[in-house]
PDB file of C-alpha atoms in Angstrom:
ATOM      1  CA  UNK K  23      15.769 -20.511  -3.672  1.00  0.00           C
ATOM      2  CA  UNK K  24      13.176 -21.167  -0.971  1.00  0.00           C
ATOM      3  CA  UNK K  25      10.769 -24.084  -0.951  1.00  0.00           C
ATOM      4  CA  UNK K  26       7.336 -24.227   0.670  1.00  0.00           C
ATOM      5  CA  UNK K  27       8.632 -26.935   2.987  1.00  0.00           C
ATOM      6  CA  UNK K  28      11.249 -24.558   4.393  1.00  0.00           C
ATOM      7  CA  UNK K  29       8.842 -21.997   5.871  1.00  0.00           C
ATOM      8  CA  UNK K  30       8.696 -21.502   9.639  1.00  0.00           C
ATOM      9  CA  UNK K  31       6.066 -19.592  11.590  1.00  0.00           C
ATOM     10  CA  UNK K  32       6.439 -16.949  14.254  1.00  0.00           C
ATOM     11  CA  UNK K  33       8.056 -18.310  17.385  1.00  0.00           C
ATOM     12  CA  UNK K  34       9.337 -16.884  20.616  1.00  0.00           C
ATOM     13  CA  UNK K  35       8.055 -14.639  23.338  1.00  0.00           C
ATOM     14  CA  UNK K  36       6.402 -11.397  22.188  1.00  0.00           C
ATOM     15  CA  UNK K  37       8.433  -9.194  24.541  1.00  0.00           C
ATOM     16  CA  UNK K  38      11.667 -10.909  23.539  1.00  0.00           C
ATOM     17  CA  UNK K  39      10.861 -10.361  19.864  1.00  0.00           C
ATOM     18  CA  UNK K  40      10.083  -6.683  20.480  1.00  0.00           C
ATOM     19  CA  UNK K  41      13.399  -6.360  22.289  1.00  0.00           C
ATOM     20  CA  UNK K  42      15.249  -8.049  19.418  1.00  0.00           C
ATOM     21  CA  UNK K  43      13.537  -5.849  16.841  1.00  0.00           C
ATOM     22  CA  UNK K  44      14.268  -2.672  18.787  1.00  0.00           C
ATOM     23  CA  UNK K  45      17.926  -3.708  18.984  1.00  0.00           C
ATOM     24  CA  UNK K  46      18.047  -4.497  15.248  1.00  0.00           C
ATOM     25  CA  UNK K  47      16.440  -1.153  14.415  1.00  0.00           C
ATOM     26  CA  UNK K  48      18.882   0.782  16.579  1.00  0.00           C
ATOM     27  CA  UNK K  49      21.897  -1.059  15.142  1.00  0.00           C
ATOM     28  CA  UNK K  50      20.850  -0.889  11.494  1.00  0.00           C
ATOM     29  CA  UNK K  51      22.870   1.203   9.061  1.00  0.00           C
ATOM     30  CA  UNK K  52      19.828   1.247   6.772  1.00  0.00           C
ATOM     31  CA  UNK K  53      16.171   0.247   6.956  1.00  0.00           C
ATOM     32  CA  UNK K  54      14.101  -0.973   4.028  1.00  0.00           C
ATOM     33  CA  UNK K  55      10.386  -0.934   4.818  1.00  0.00           C
ATOM     34  CA  UNK K  56       8.172  -3.194   2.729  1.00  0.00           C
ATOM     35  CA  UNK K  57       4.488  -2.450   3.271  1.00  0.00           C
ATOM     36  CA  UNK K  58       1.386  -4.336   2.185  1.00  0.00           C
ATOM     37  CA  UNK K  59      -2.344  -4.096   2.749  1.00  0.00           C
ATOM     38  CA  UNK K  60      -2.085  -5.300   6.339  1.00  0.00           C
ATOM     39  CA  UNK K  61      -0.424  -2.042   7.344  1.00  0.00           C
ATOM     40  CA  UNK K  62      -3.363   0.055   6.154  1.00  0.00           C
ATOM     41  CA  UNK K  63      -5.806  -2.410   7.722  1.00  0.00           C
ATOM     42  CA  UNK K  64      -4.060  -1.872  11.041  1.00  0.00           C
ATOM     43  CA  UNK K  65      -4.376   1.887  10.471  1.00  0.00           C
ATOM     44  CA  UNK K  66      -8.152   1.516  10.219  1.00  0.00           C
ATOM     45  CA  UNK K  67      -8.710   1.342   6.467  1.00  0.00           C
ATOM     46  CA  UNK K  68     -11.273  -1.449   6.801  1.00  0.00           C
ATOM     47  CA  UNK K  69     -13.295  -2.319   3.697  1.00  0.00           C
ATOM     48  CA  UNK K  70     -16.116  -4.126   5.490  1.00  0.00           C
ATOM     49  CA  UNK K  71     -18.451  -3.710   8.430  1.00  0.00           C
ATOM     50  CA  UNK K  72     -19.328  -0.344   9.927  1.00  0.00           C
ATOM     51  CA  UNK K  73     -17.049   1.660   7.661  1.00  0.00           C
ATOM     52  CA  UNK K  74     -18.571   0.098   4.556  1.00  0.00           C
ATOM     53  CA  UNK K  75     -22.122   0.647   5.830  1.00  0.00           C
ATOM     54  CA  UNK K  76     -21.376   4.265   6.693  1.00  0.00           C
ATOM     55  CA  UNK K  77     -20.380   5.196   3.149  1.00  0.00           C
ATOM     56  CA  UNK K  78     -22.021   2.601   0.879  1.00  0.00           C
ATOM     57  CA  UNK K  79     -25.262   1.458   2.502  1.00  0.00           C
ATOM     58  CA  UNK K  80     -27.271   2.744  -0.480  1.00  0.00           C
ATOM     59  CA  UNK K  81     -25.173   0.722  -2.937  1.00  0.00           C
ATOM     60  CA  UNK K  82     -25.397  -2.321  -0.646  1.00  0.00           C
ATOM     61  CA  UNK K  83     -29.205  -2.132  -0.624  1.00  0.00           C
ATOM     62  CA  UNK K  84     -29.480  -1.729  -4.393  1.00  0.00           C
ATOM     63  CA  UNK K  85     -26.821  -4.189  -5.569  1.00  0.00           C
ATOM     64  CA  UNK K  86     -26.334  -6.586  -2.678  1.00  0.00           C
ATOM     65  CA  UNK K  87     -22.551  -6.500  -2.243  1.00  0.00           C
ATOM     66  CA  UNK K  88     -21.340  -6.242   1.362  1.00  0.00           C
ATOM     67  CA  UNK K  89     -17.825  -4.815   1.148  1.00  0.00           C
ATOM     68  CA  UNK K  90     -15.944  -2.126  -0.770  1.00  0.00           C
ATOM     69  CA  UNK K  91     -13.688  -4.586  -2.541  1.00  0.00           C
ATOM     70  CA  UNK K  92     -16.593  -6.470  -4.114  1.00  0.00           C
ATOM     71  CA  UNK K  93     -18.191  -3.192  -5.124  1.00  0.00           C
ATOM     72  CA  UNK K  94     -15.066  -2.277  -7.037  1.00  0.00           C
ATOM     73  CA  UNK K  95     -15.715  -5.191  -9.422  1.00  0.00           C
ATOM     74  CA  UNK K  96     -19.441  -4.681  -9.808  1.00  0.00           C
ATOM     75  CA  UNK K  97     -20.572  -4.168 -13.446  1.00  0.00           C
ATOM     76  CA  UNK K  98     -22.488  -0.942 -12.936  1.00  0.00           C
ATOM     77  CA  UNK K  99     -24.942  -0.351 -15.794  1.00  0.00           C
ATOM     78  CA  UNK K 100     -23.873   3.255 -16.483  1.00  0.00           C
ATOM     79  CA  UNK K 101     -20.629   5.191 -16.073  1.00  0.00           C
ATOM     80  CA  UNK K 102     -22.382   7.842 -13.980  1.00  0.00           C
ATOM     81  CA  UNK K 103     -23.109   5.174 -11.357  1.00  0.00           C
ATOM     82  CA  UNK K 104     -19.665   3.629 -11.693  1.00  0.00           C
ATOM     83  CA  UNK K 105     -18.038   6.967 -10.874  1.00  0.00           C
ATOM     84  CA  UNK K 106     -20.459   7.734  -8.061  1.00  0.00           C
ATOM     85  CA  UNK K 107     -19.215   4.553  -6.410  1.00  0.00           C
ATOM     86  CA  UNK K 108     -15.549   5.036  -7.236  1.00  0.00           C
ATOM     87  CA  UNK K 109     -15.419   8.714  -6.304  1.00  0.00           C
ATOM     88  CA  UNK K 110     -16.606   7.788  -2.811  1.00  0.00           C
ATOM     89  CA  UNK K 111     -14.195   4.870  -2.703  1.00  0.00           C
ATOM     90  CA  UNK K 112     -11.236   7.021  -3.730  1.00  0.00           C
ATOM     91  CA  UNK K 113     -12.219   9.909  -1.487  1.00  0.00           C
ATOM     92  CA  UNK K 114     -12.434   7.909   1.743  1.00  0.00           C
ATOM     93  CA  UNK K 115      -9.422   5.687   1.005  1.00  0.00           C
ATOM     94  CA  UNK K 116      -7.113   8.329  -0.477  1.00  0.00           C
ATOM     95  CA  UNK K 117      -8.114  11.825   0.600  1.00  0.00           C
ATOM     96  CA  UNK K 118      -9.334  11.100   4.131  1.00  0.00           C
ATOM     97  CA  UNK K 119      -6.791  10.462   6.883  1.00  0.00           C
ATOM     98  CA  UNK K 120      -6.398   6.982   8.294  1.00  0.00           C
ATOM     99  CA  UNK K 121      -8.404   6.520  11.506  1.00  0.00           C
ATOM    100  CA  UNK K 122      -5.352   5.395  13.501  1.00  0.00           C
ATOM    101  CA  UNK K 123      -1.822   6.925  13.607  1.00  0.00           C
ATOM    102  CA  UNK K 124      -0.032   3.730  12.547  1.00  0.00           C
ATOM    103  CA  UNK K 125       1.823   5.368   9.666  1.00  0.00           C
ATOM    104  CA  UNK K 126       2.874   8.287  11.869  1.00  0.00           C
ATOM    105  CA  UNK K 127       4.253   5.874  14.461  1.00  0.00           C
ATOM    106  CA  UNK K 128       6.168   4.003  11.774  1.00  0.00           C
ATOM    107  CA  UNK K 129       7.728   7.209  10.460  1.00  0.00           C
ATOM    108  CA  UNK K 130       8.757   8.243  13.965  1.00  0.00           C
ATOM    109  CA  UNK K 131      10.720   4.986  14.252  1.00  0.00           C
ATOM    110  CA  UNK K 132      12.645   5.308  10.979  1.00  0.00           C
ATOM    111  CA  UNK K 133      12.844   9.052  10.229  1.00  0.00           C
ATOM    112  CA  UNK K 134      16.301   9.419  11.753  1.00  0.00           C
ATOM    113  CA  UNK K 135      17.620   6.345   9.964  1.00  0.00           C
ATOM    114  CA  UNK K 136      18.807   5.882   6.395  1.00  0.00           C
ATOM    115  CA  UNK K 137      15.545   4.395   5.121  1.00  0.00           C
ATOM    116  CA  UNK K 138      13.523   3.603   2.016  1.00  0.00           C
ATOM    117  CA  UNK K 139       9.936   2.396   1.596  1.00  0.00           C
ATOM    118  CA  UNK K 140       8.564   0.069  -1.058  1.00  0.00           C
ATOM    119  CA  UNK K 141       4.817  -0.495  -0.937  1.00  0.00           C
ATOM    120  CA  UNK K 142       2.050  -2.185  -2.859  1.00  0.00           C
ATOM    121  CA  UNK K 143      -0.489   0.083  -1.131  1.00  0.00           C
ATOM    122  CA  UNK K 144      -2.199   2.727  -3.254  1.00  0.00           C
ATOM    123  CA  UNK K 145      -3.803   4.873  -0.537  1.00  0.00           C
ATOM    124  CA  UNK K 146      -1.098   7.569  -0.195  1.00  0.00           C
ATOM    125  CA  UNK K 147      -0.827   7.034   3.582  1.00  0.00           C
ATOM    126  CA  UNK K 148       2.963   7.256   3.593  1.00  0.00           C
ATOM    127  CA  UNK K 149       2.947  10.668   1.939  1.00  0.00           C
ATOM    128  CA  UNK K 150       0.219  11.944   4.264  1.00  0.00           C
ATOM    129  CA  UNK K 151       2.292  10.821   7.246  1.00  0.00           C
ATOM    130  CA  UNK K 152       5.236  12.857   5.968  1.00  0.00           C
ATOM    131  CA  UNK K 153       7.453  10.258   4.300  1.00  0.00           C
ATOM    132  CA  UNK K 154       9.850  11.926   1.869  1.00  0.00           C
ATOM    133  CA  UNK K 155       8.591  11.174  -1.655  1.00  0.00           C
ATOM    134  CA  UNK K 156      12.175  10.507  -2.727  1.00  0.00           C
ATOM    135  CA  UNK K 157      12.304   7.629  -0.225  1.00  0.00           C
ATOM    136  CA  UNK K 158       9.159   5.939  -1.511  1.00  0.00           C
ATOM    137  CA  UNK K 159       8.377   3.527  -4.337  1.00  0.00           C
ATOM    138  CA  UNK K 160       4.629   2.924  -4.844  1.00  0.00           C
ATOM    139  CA  UNK K 161       4.783  -0.050  -7.184  1.00  0.00           C
ATOM    140  CA  UNK K 162       1.083  -0.691  -7.843  1.00  0.00           C
ATOM    141  CA  UNK K 163      -0.217   2.817  -8.510  1.00  0.00           C
ATOM    142  CA  UNK K 164      -2.112   5.488  -6.591  1.00  0.00           C
ATOM    143  CA  UNK K 165      -5.825   6.086  -6.012  1.00  0.00           C
ATOM    144  CA  UNK K 166      -5.021   9.761  -6.543  1.00  0.00           C
ATOM    145  CA  UNK K 167      -4.030   9.284 -10.179  1.00  0.00           C
ATOM    146  CA  UNK K 168      -5.993   8.652 -13.356  1.00  0.00           C
ATOM    147  CA  UNK K 169      -4.664   7.207 -16.597  1.00  0.00           C
ATOM    148  CA  UNK K 170      -6.104   6.771 -20.062  1.00  0.00           C
ATOM    149  CA  UNK K 171      -8.156   3.573 -20.303  1.00  0.00           C
ATOM    150  CA  UNK K 172      -6.556   2.713 -23.675  1.00  0.00           C
ATOM    151  CA  UNK K 173      -3.876   3.899 -22.724  1.00  0.00           C
ATOM    152  CA  UNK K 174      -2.828   6.310 -25.463  1.00  0.00           C
ATOM    153  CA  UNK K 175       0.151   7.637 -23.451  1.00  0.00           C
ATOM    154  CA  UNK K 176       2.377   6.803 -20.498  1.00  0.00           C
ATOM    155  CA  UNK K 177       1.026   9.703 -18.467  1.00  0.00           C
ATOM    156  CA  UNK K 178      -1.021  10.014 -15.275  1.00  0.00           C
ATOM    157  CA  UNK K 179      -3.312  12.795 -14.082  1.00  0.00           C
ATOM    158  CA  UNK K 180      -4.018  14.072 -10.564  1.00  0.00           C
ATOM    159  CA  UNK K 181      -7.664  13.491  -9.733  1.00  0.00           C
ATOM    160  CA  UNK K 182      -8.336  15.279  -6.434  1.00  0.00           C
ATOM    161  CA  UNK K 183     -10.318  18.188  -7.896  1.00  0.00           C
ATOM    162  CA  UNK K 184     -12.586  16.040 -10.056  1.00  0.00           C
ATOM    163  CA  UNK K 185     -13.086  13.434  -7.308  1.00  0.00           C
ATOM    164  CA  UNK K 186     -14.200  16.154  -4.893  1.00  0.00           C
ATOM    165  CA  UNK K 187     -16.601  17.509  -7.499  1.00  0.00           C
ATOM    166  CA  UNK K 188     -18.044  14.033  -8.028  1.00  0.00           C
ATOM    167  CA  UNK K 189     -18.526  13.688  -4.284  1.00  0.00           C
ATOM    168  CA  UNK K 190     -20.244  17.043  -3.941  1.00  0.00           C
ATOM    169  CA  UNK K 191     -22.495  16.774  -6.981  1.00  0.00           C
ATOM    170  CA  UNK K 192     -23.565  13.125  -6.990  1.00  0.00           C
ATOM    171  CA  UNK K 193     -27.210  12.350  -6.283  1.00  0.00           C
ATOM    172  CA  UNK K 194     -29.097   9.054  -6.145  1.00  0.00           C
ATOM    173  CA  UNK K 195     -25.846   7.137  -6.708  1.00  0.00           C
ATOM    174  CA  UNK K 196     -25.046   9.014  -9.925  1.00  0.00           C
ATOM    175  CA  UNK K 197     -22.697  11.820 -10.895  1.00  0.00           C
ATOM    176  CA  UNK K 198     -23.577  14.444 -13.530  1.00  0.00           C
ATOM    177  CA  UNK K 199     -22.560  13.289 -17.003  1.00  0.00           C
ATOM    178  CA  UNK K 200     -20.362  16.339 -17.546  1.00  0.00           C
ATOM    179  CA  UNK K 201     -18.061  15.118 -14.760  1.00  0.00           C
ATOM    180  CA  UNK K 202     -17.207  11.817 -16.484  1.00  0.00           C
ATOM    181  CA  UNK K 203     -13.388  11.882 -16.748  1.00  0.00           C
ATOM    182  CA  UNK K 204     -11.871  11.668 -20.229  1.00  0.00           C
ATOM    183  CA  UNK K 205      -8.312  11.615 -21.499  1.00  0.00           C
ATOM    184  CA  UNK K 206      -7.170  15.118 -22.537  1.00  0.00           C
ATOM    185  CA  UNK K 207      -5.191  13.603 -25.415  1.00  0.00           C
ATOM    186  CA  UNK K 208      -7.547  11.127 -27.097  1.00  0.00           C
ATOM    187  CA  UNK K 209     -10.923  11.768 -25.465  1.00  0.00           C
ATOM    188  CA  UNK K 210     -11.395   8.188 -24.297  1.00  0.00           C
ATOM    189  CA  UNK K 211     -12.425   7.431 -20.687  1.00  0.00           C
ATOM    190  CA  UNK K 212      -9.951   7.794 -17.867  1.00  0.00           C
ATOM    191  CA  UNK K 213      -9.571   5.045 -15.279  1.00  0.00           C
ATOM    192  CA  UNK K 214      -7.666   4.533 -12.029  1.00  0.00           C
ATOM    193  CA  UNK K 215      -3.907   4.169 -12.162  1.00  0.00           C
ATOM    194  CA  UNK K 216      -3.932   0.750 -10.477  1.00  0.00           C
ATOM    195  CA  UNK K 217      -1.988  -2.303 -11.603  1.00  0.00           C
ATOM    196  CA  UNK K 218      -4.632  -4.833 -12.591  1.00  0.00           C
ATOM    197  CA  UNK K 219      -3.534  -5.800 -16.113  1.00  0.00           C
ATOM    198  CA  UNK K 220      -0.970  -4.989 -18.783  1.00  0.00           C
ATOM    199  CA  UNK K 221      -2.520  -1.554 -19.348  1.00  0.00           C
ATOM    200  CA  UNK K 222      -1.086  -0.145 -16.127  1.00  0.00           C
ATOM    201  CA  UNK K 223       0.772   3.109 -16.865  1.00  0.00           C
ATOM    202  CA  UNK K 224       4.251   3.395 -15.378  1.00  0.00           C
ATOM    203  CA  UNK K 225       4.791   7.126 -15.744  1.00  0.00           C
ATOM    204  CA  UNK K 226       7.999   9.131 -15.287  1.00  0.00           C
ATOM    205  CA  UNK K 227       7.430   9.426 -11.540  1.00  0.00           C
ATOM    206  CA  UNK K 228       7.061   5.656 -11.233  1.00  0.00           C
ATOM    207  CA  UNK K 229      10.312   5.026 -13.102  1.00  0.00           C
ATOM    208  CA  UNK K 230      12.217   7.609 -11.063  1.00  0.00           C
ATOM    209  CA  UNK K 231      10.992   5.980  -7.846  1.00  0.00           C
ATOM    210  CA  UNK K 232      11.988   2.516  -9.117  1.00  0.00           C
ATOM    211  CA  UNK K 233      15.468   3.789  -9.963  1.00  0.00           C
ATOM    212  CA  UNK K 234      15.894   5.406  -6.535  1.00  0.00           C
ATOM    213  CA  UNK K 235      14.899   2.144  -4.851  1.00  0.00           C
ATOM    214  CA  UNK K 236      17.353   0.105  -6.930  1.00  0.00           C
ATOM    215  CA  UNK K 237      20.121   2.626  -6.209  1.00  0.00           C
ATOM    216  CA  UNK K 238      19.377   2.523  -2.482  1.00  0.00           C
ATOM    217  CA  UNK K 239      19.734  -1.255  -2.387  1.00  0.00           C
ATOM    218  CA  UNK K 240      22.807  -1.296  -4.609  1.00  0.00           C
ATOM    219  CA  UNK K 241      24.743   1.340  -2.658  1.00  0.00           C
ATOM    220  CA  UNK K 242      24.068  -0.230   0.761  1.00  0.00           C
ATOM    221  CA  UNK K 243      25.732  -3.482  -0.278  1.00  0.00           C
ATOM    222  CA  UNK K 244      26.672  -5.555   2.749  1.00  0.00           C
ATOM    223  CA  UNK K 245      25.695  -2.989   5.381  1.00  0.00           C
ATOM    224  CA  UNK K 246      23.639  -3.881   8.436  1.00  0.00           C
ATOM    225  CA  UNK K 247      20.223  -3.627   6.782  1.00  0.00           C
ATOM    226  CA  UNK K 248      16.920  -4.196   8.508  1.00  0.00           C
ATOM    227  CA  UNK K 249      14.318  -5.461   6.038  1.00  0.00           C
ATOM    228  CA  UNK K 250      11.109  -4.527   7.850  1.00  0.00           C
ATOM    229  CA  UNK K 251       8.116  -6.226   6.237  1.00  0.00           C
ATOM    230  CA  UNK K 252       4.702  -4.999   7.396  1.00  0.00           C
ATOM    231  CA  UNK K 253       1.427  -6.652   6.457  1.00  0.00           C
ATOM    232  CA  UNK K 254       2.592  -8.234   3.198  1.00  0.00           C
ATOM    233  CA  UNK K 255       0.567 -11.240   2.087  1.00  0.00           C
ATOM    234  CA  UNK K 256       0.860 -13.680  -0.790  1.00  0.00           C
ATOM    235  CA  UNK K 257      -1.073 -11.859  -3.525  1.00  0.00           C
ATOM    236  CA  UNK K 258       2.130 -10.369  -4.955  1.00  0.00           C
ATOM    237  CA  UNK K 259       5.011 -11.878  -2.926  1.00  0.00           C
ATOM    238  CA  UNK K 260       7.513 -11.334  -5.757  1.00  0.00           C
ATOM    239  CA  UNK K 261       7.474  -7.566  -5.145  1.00  0.00           C
ATOM    240  CA  UNK K 262       8.466  -7.422  -1.474  1.00  0.00           C
ATOM    241  CA  UNK K 263       8.458 -10.717   0.430  1.00  0.00           C
ATOM    242  CA  UNK K 264      10.588 -12.949  -1.792  1.00  0.00           C
ATOM    243  CA  UNK K 265      13.175 -10.226  -2.578  1.00  0.00           C
ATOM    244  CA  UNK K 266      13.486  -9.451   1.162  1.00  0.00           C
ATOM    245  CA  UNK K 267      14.123 -13.132   1.868  1.00  0.00           C
ATOM    246  CA  UNK K 268      16.692 -13.346  -0.919  1.00  0.00           C
ATOM    247  CA  UNK K 269      18.560 -10.176   0.065  1.00  0.00           C
ATOM    248  CA  UNK K 270      18.662 -11.281   3.713  1.00  0.00           C
ATOM    249  CA  UNK K 271      20.132 -14.648   2.721  1.00  0.00           C
ATOM    250  CA  UNK K 272      22.784 -12.895   0.654  1.00  0.00           C
ATOM    251  CA  UNK K 273      23.853 -10.537   3.448  1.00  0.00           C
ATOM    252  CA  UNK K 274      24.891 -12.089   6.757  1.00  0.00           C
ATOM    253  CA  UNK K 275      24.704  -8.636   8.374  1.00  0.00           C
ATOM    254  CA  UNK K 276      21.034  -8.229   7.428  1.00  0.00           C
ATOM    255  CA  UNK K 277      17.973  -8.824   9.583  1.00  0.00           C
ATOM    256  CA  UNK K 278      14.546  -9.739   8.227  1.00  0.00           C
ATOM    257  CA  UNK K 279      11.568  -8.723  10.378  1.00  0.00           C
ATOM    258  CA  UNK K 280       8.042  -9.816   9.476  1.00  0.00           C
ATOM    259  CA  UNK K 281       5.114  -8.298  11.360  1.00  0.00           C
ATOM    260  CA  UNK K 282       1.880  -9.768  10.125  1.00  0.00           C
ATOM    261  CA  UNK K 283      -1.270 -10.805  11.963  1.00  0.00           C
ATOM    262  CA  UNK K 284      -1.698 -14.476  11.098  1.00  0.00           C
ATOM    263  CA  UNK K 285       1.075 -14.696   8.472  1.00  0.00           C
ATOM    264  CA  UNK K 286       4.344 -13.975  10.260  1.00  0.00           C
ATOM    265  CA  UNK K 287       6.697 -16.469   8.629  1.00  0.00           C
ATOM    266  CA  UNK K 288      10.202 -16.788   7.236  1.00  0.00           C
ATOM    267  CA  UNK K 289      12.253 -19.468   5.442  1.00  0.00           C
ATOM    268  CA  UNK K 290      14.251 -21.739   7.732  1.00  0.00           C
ATOM    269  CA  UNK K 291      17.313 -20.787   5.656  1.00  0.00           C
ATOM    270  CA  UNK K 292      17.261 -17.311   7.241  1.00  0.00           C
ATOM    271  CA  UNK K 293      15.577 -18.185  10.538  1.00  0.00           C
ATOM    272  CA  UNK K 294      18.597 -17.119  12.576  1.00  0.00           C
ATOM    273  CA  UNK K 295      18.483 -13.691  10.909  1.00  0.00           C
ATOM    274  CA  UNK K 296      14.720 -13.271  11.236  1.00  0.00           C
ATOM    275  CA  UNK K 297      12.230 -11.843  13.703  1.00  0.00           C
ATOM    276  CA  UNK K 298       8.623 -12.896  13.065  1.00  0.00           C
ATOM    277  CA  UNK K 299       5.875 -11.297  15.136  1.00  0.00           C
ATOM    278  CA  UNK K 300       2.307 -12.536  14.738  1.00  0.00           C
ATOM    279  CA  UNK K 301       0.435  -9.522  16.077  1.00  0.00           C
ATOM    280  CA  UNK K 302      -1.329  -6.309  15.118  1.00  0.00           C
ATOM    281  CA  UNK K 303       1.144  -3.991  13.391  1.00  0.00           C
ATOM    282  CA  UNK K 304      -0.145  -0.902  15.177  1.00  0.00           C
ATOM    283  CA  UNK K 305       0.425  -2.503  18.567  1.00  0.00           C
ATOM    284  CA  UNK K 306       3.949  -3.618  17.635  1.00  0.00           C
ATOM    285  CA  UNK K 307       4.905  -0.139  16.420  1.00  0.00           C
ATOM    286  CA  UNK K 308       3.532   1.465  19.602  1.00  0.00           C
ATOM    287  CA  UNK K 309       5.473  -0.981  21.730  1.00  0.00           C
ATOM    288  CA  UNK K 310       8.650  -0.373  19.749  1.00  0.00           C
ATOM    289  CA  UNK K 311       8.340   3.370  20.362  1.00  0.00           C
ATOM    290  CA  UNK K 312       8.074   2.930  24.130  1.00  0.00           C
ATOM    291  CA  UNK K 313      10.465   0.001  24.604  1.00  0.00           C
TER     292      UNK K 313
END
């Protein structure tokens, strides 16, 4: 429906765009929030620099990678080392609070509206901020869940207890062998419930969330909907970005808002219904609260 030639970048005065977005939010009958990695980056979940050095300097010295993301793909020689790395990774990015209250500020803006959240983020920040689980669809998984590596079943397993044990008992970048996670059904290794290939487990909770999201969209029809896209890039645009564009084009009462540092764009076909703000998401949300 949209061609690459039809994309337009953020334009207009920042204050005017904040004013327009505040007006669209206040007037909306429903708000659909679409959140990508940029939202968590704005909240302080940085995978490089000081935060990486604070938690992974020993791995950096031994293996040479300089950011958490690269470390996640490193072929560690033994599973005890693999899980020493990943238990830290999961703990700081799932069980620790975000350094900045960006998610809390977002919830304060939409909590009194009829809203729903779809996100590709897997760090649980929405739930920790207090978003109603029944208003949330986490499409790509959750750092807090394990699944069978095979997988032998369409089931996931909470991992907080075992992750905390791995954190407490690891030494010299290794966990004790008895903590290696295995599937309770088949005995094969467990892995993270993250969508990276066709083995991703969509459990009952995932399907219920998908159904609630579809029902939310279907029952709002041609209402005044604000599609609020936050930090969504082009790794998986078919999940949030392209559907938001399409649904805005199909509903003349809808508004599409894109807040993205460096990638605030929209198709020219819906330019008159769009608000694109090229700025830090945290700053925009703070300004919206006080406008």
